[in-house]
Short mmCIF file of N, CA and C in Angstrom, two decimals:
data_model
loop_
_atom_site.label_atom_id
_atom_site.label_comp_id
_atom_site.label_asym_id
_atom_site.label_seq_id
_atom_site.Cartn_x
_atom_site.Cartn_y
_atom_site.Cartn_z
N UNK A 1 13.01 71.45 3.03
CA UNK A 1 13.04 69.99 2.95
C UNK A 1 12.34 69.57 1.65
N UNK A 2 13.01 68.68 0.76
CA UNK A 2 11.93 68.14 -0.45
C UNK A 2 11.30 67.20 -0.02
N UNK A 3 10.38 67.44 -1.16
CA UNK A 3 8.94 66.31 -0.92
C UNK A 3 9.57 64.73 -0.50
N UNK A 4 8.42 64.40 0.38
CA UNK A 4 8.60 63.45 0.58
C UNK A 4 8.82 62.06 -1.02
N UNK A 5 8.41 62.11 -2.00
CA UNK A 5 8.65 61.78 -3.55
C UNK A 5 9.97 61.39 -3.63
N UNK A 6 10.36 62.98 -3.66
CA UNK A 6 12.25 63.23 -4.10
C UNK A 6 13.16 62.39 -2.74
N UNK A 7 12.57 62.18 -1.93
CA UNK A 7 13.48 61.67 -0.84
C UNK A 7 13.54 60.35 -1.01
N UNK A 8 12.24 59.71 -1.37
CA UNK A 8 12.39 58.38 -1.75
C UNK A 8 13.29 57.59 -2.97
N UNK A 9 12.64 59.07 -4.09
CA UNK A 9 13.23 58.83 -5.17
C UNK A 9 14.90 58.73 -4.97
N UNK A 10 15.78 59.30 -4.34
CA UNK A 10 17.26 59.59 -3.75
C UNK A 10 17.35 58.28 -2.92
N UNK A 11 16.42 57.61 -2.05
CA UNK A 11 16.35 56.35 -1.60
C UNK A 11 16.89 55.65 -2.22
N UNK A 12 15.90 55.73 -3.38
CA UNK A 12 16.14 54.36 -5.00
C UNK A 12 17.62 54.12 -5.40
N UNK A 13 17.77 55.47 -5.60
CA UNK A 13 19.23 55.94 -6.23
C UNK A 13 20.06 55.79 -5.25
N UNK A 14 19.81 55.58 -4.48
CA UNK A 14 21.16 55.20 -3.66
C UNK A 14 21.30 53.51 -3.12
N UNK A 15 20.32 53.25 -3.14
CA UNK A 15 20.19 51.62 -2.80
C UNK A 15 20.37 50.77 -4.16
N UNK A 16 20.37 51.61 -5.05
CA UNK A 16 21.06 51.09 -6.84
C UNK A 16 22.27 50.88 -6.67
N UNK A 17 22.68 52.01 -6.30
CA UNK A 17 24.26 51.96 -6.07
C UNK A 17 25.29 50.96 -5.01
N UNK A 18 24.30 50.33 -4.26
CA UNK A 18 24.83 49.80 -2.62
C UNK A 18 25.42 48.66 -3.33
N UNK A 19 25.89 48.29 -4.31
CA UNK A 19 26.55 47.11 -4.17
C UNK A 19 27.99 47.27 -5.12
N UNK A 20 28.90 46.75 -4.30
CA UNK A 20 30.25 46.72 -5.24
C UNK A 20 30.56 46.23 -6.46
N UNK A 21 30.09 45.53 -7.23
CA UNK A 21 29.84 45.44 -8.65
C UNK A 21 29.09 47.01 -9.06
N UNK A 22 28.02 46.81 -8.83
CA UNK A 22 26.97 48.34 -9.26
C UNK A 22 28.43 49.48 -9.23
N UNK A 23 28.93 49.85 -8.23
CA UNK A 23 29.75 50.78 -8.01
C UNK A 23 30.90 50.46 -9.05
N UNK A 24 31.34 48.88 -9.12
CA UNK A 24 32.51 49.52 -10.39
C UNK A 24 31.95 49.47 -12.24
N UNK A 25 30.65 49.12 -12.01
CA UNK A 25 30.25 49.44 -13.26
C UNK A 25 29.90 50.70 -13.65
N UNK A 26 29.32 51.35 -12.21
CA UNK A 26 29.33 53.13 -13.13
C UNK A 26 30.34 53.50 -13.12
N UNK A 27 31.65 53.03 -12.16
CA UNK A 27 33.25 53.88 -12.86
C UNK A 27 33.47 53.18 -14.18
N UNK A 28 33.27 52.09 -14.52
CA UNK A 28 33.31 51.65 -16.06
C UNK A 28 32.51 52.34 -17.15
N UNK A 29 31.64 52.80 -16.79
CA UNK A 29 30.64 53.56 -17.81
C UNK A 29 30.83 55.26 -17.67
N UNK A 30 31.39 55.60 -16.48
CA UNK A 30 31.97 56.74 -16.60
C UNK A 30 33.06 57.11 -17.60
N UNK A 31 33.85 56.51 -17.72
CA UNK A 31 34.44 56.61 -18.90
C UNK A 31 34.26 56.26 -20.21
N UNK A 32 33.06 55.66 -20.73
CA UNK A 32 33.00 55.14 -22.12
C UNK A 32 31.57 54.17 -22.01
N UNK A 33 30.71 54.63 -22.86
CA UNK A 33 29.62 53.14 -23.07
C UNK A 33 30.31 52.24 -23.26
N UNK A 34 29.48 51.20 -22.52
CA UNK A 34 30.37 49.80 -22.88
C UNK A 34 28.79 48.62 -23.00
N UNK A 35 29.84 47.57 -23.48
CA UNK A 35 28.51 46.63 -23.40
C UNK A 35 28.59 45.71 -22.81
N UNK A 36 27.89 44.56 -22.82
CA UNK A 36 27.82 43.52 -21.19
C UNK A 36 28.80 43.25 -21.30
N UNK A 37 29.69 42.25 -22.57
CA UNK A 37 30.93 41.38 -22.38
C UNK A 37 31.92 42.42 -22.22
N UNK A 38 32.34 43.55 -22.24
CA UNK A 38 33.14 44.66 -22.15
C UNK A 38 32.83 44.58 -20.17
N UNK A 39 31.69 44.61 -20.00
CA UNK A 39 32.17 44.69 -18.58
C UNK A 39 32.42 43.17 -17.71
N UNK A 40 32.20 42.96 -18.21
CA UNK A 40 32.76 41.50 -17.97
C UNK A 40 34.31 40.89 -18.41
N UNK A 41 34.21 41.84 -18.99
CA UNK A 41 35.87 41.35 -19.25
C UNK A 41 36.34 42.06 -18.25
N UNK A 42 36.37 43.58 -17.74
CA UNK A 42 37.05 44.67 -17.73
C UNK A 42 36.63 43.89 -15.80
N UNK A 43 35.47 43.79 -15.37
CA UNK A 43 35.22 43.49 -13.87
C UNK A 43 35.68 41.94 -13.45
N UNK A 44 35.62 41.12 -14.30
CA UNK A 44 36.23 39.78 -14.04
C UNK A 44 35.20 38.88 -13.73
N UNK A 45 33.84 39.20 -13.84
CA UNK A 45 32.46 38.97 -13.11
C UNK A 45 31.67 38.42 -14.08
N UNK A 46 30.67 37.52 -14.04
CA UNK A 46 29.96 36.73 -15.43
C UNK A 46 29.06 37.23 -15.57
N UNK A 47 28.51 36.78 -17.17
CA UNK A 47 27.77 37.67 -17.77
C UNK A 47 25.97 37.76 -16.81
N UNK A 48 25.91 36.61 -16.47
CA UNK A 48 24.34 36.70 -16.02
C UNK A 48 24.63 37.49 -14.71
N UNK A 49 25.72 37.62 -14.03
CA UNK A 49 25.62 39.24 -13.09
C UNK A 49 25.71 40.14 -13.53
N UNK A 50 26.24 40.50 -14.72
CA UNK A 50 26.67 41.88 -14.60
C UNK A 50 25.09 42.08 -15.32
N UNK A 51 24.64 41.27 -16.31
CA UNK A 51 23.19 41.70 -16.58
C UNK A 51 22.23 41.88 -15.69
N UNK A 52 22.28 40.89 -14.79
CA UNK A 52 20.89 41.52 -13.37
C UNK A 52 21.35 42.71 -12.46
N UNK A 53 22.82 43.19 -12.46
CA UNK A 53 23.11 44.31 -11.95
C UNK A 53 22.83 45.23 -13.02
N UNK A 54 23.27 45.19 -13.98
CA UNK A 54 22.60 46.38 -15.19
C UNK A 54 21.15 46.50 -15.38
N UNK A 55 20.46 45.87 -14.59
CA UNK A 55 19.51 45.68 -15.27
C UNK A 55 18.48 46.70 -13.71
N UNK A 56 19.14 46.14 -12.45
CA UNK A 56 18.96 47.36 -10.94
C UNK A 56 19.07 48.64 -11.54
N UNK A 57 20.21 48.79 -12.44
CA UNK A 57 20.92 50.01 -12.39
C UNK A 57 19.57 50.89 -13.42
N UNK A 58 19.18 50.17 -14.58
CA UNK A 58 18.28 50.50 -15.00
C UNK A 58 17.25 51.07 -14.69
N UNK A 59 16.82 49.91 -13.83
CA UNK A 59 15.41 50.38 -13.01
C UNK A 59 15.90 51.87 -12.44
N UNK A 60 16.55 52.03 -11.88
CA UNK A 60 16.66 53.46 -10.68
C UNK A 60 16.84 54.32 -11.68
N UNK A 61 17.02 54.51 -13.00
CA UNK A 61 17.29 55.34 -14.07
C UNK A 61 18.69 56.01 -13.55
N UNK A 62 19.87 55.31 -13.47
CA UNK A 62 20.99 55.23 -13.26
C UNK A 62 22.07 55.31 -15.12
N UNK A 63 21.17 53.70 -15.55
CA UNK A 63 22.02 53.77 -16.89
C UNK A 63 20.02 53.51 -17.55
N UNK A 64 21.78 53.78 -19.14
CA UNK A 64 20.04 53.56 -20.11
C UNK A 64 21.35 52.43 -20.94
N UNK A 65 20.11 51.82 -22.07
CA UNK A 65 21.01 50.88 -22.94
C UNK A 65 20.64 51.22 -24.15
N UNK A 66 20.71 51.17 -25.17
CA UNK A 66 21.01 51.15 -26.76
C UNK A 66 21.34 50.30 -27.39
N UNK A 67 20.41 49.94 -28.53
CA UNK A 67 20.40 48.58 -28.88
C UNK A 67 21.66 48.92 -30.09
N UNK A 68 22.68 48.25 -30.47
CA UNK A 68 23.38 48.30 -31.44
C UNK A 68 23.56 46.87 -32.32
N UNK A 69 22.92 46.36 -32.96
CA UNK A 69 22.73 45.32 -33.86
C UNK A 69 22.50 44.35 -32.86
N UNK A 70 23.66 43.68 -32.37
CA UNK A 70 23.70 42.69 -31.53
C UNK A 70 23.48 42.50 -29.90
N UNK A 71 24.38 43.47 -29.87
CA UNK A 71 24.43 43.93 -28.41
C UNK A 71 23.75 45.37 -28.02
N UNK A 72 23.77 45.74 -26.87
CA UNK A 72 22.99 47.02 -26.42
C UNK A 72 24.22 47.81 -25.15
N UNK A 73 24.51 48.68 -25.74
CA UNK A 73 25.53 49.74 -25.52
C UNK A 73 24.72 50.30 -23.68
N UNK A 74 25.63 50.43 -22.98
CA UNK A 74 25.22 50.83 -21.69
C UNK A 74 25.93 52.30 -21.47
N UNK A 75 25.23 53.15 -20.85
CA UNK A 75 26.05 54.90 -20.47
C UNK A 75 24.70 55.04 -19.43
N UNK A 76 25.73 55.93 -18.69
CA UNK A 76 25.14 56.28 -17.69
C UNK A 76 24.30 57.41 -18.06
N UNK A 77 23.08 57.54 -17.08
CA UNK A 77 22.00 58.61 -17.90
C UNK A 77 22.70 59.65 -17.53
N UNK A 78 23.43 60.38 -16.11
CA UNK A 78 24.24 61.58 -15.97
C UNK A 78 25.13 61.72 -15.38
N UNK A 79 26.50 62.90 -15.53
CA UNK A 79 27.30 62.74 -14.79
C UNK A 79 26.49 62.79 -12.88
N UNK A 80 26.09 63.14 -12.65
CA UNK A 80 25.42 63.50 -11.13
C UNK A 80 25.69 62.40 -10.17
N UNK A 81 25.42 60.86 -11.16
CA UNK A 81 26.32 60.19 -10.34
C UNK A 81 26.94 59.28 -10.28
N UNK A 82 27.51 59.68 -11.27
CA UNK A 82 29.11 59.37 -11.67
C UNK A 82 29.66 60.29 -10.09
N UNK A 83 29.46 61.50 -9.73
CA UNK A 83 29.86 62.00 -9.00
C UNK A 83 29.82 61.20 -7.41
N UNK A 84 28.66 60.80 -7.44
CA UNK A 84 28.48 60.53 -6.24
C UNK A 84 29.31 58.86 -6.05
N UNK A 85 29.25 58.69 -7.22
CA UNK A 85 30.29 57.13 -6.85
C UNK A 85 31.44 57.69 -6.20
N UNK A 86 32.06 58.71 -7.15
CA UNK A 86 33.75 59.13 -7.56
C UNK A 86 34.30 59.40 -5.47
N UNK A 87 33.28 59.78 -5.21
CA UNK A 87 33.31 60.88 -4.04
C UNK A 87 33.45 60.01 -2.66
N UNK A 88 32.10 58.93 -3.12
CA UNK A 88 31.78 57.65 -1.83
C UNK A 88 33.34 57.08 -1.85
N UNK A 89 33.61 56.59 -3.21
CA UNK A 89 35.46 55.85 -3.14
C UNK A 89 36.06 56.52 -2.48
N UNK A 90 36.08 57.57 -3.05
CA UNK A 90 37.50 58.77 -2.84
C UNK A 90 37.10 59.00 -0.56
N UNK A 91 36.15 59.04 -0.21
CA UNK A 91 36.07 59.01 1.15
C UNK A 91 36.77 57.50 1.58
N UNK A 92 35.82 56.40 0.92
CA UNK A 92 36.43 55.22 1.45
C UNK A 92 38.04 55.35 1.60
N UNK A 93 38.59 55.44 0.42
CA UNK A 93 40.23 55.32 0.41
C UNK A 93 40.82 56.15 1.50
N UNK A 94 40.25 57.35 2.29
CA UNK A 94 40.43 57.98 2.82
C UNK A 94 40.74 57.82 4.58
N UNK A 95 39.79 56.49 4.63
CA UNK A 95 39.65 56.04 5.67
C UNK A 95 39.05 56.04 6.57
#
């Protein structure tokens, strides 16, 4: 059994993920850094959400950002869970 730490820590990381925006922004960042108005175009969702959801996603060390002149480039810190999104869908669709 892992420490009680790592269990919490997997807590974090998964209660990052609990919301359906959160979930289609790491399939958006699974494929390509993107930046806020990129996901906002691409999710249909306004900018001051997708920033306080990027910003959850942050905290749990989910994504990191990168400042690029103007804007700040978003990627996910690893595939690990990218996986665990890909997998939760792929059950949902499943039924």
């Amino acid at each position: 059994m892992p420490p009680k730490e790592t269990l919490a820590a997997a807590g974090d990381i998964l209660r990052a993920l609990a919301a359906p925006v959160r979930i289609a922004i790491v399939l958006q960042l699974r494929e390509s850094e993107r930046c806020v108005h990129e996901l906002v175009g691409a999710l249909g969702v306004t900018q001051p959400l997708i920033s306080q959801h990027l910003r959850v996603l942050k905290a749990a060390g989910v994504v990191q950002g990168e400042r690029n002149g103007r804007e700040v480039l978003y990627r996910l810190v690893d595939d690990h869970l990218a996986h665990i999104v890909v997998d939760a869908v792929a059950h949902a669709e499943e039924g």
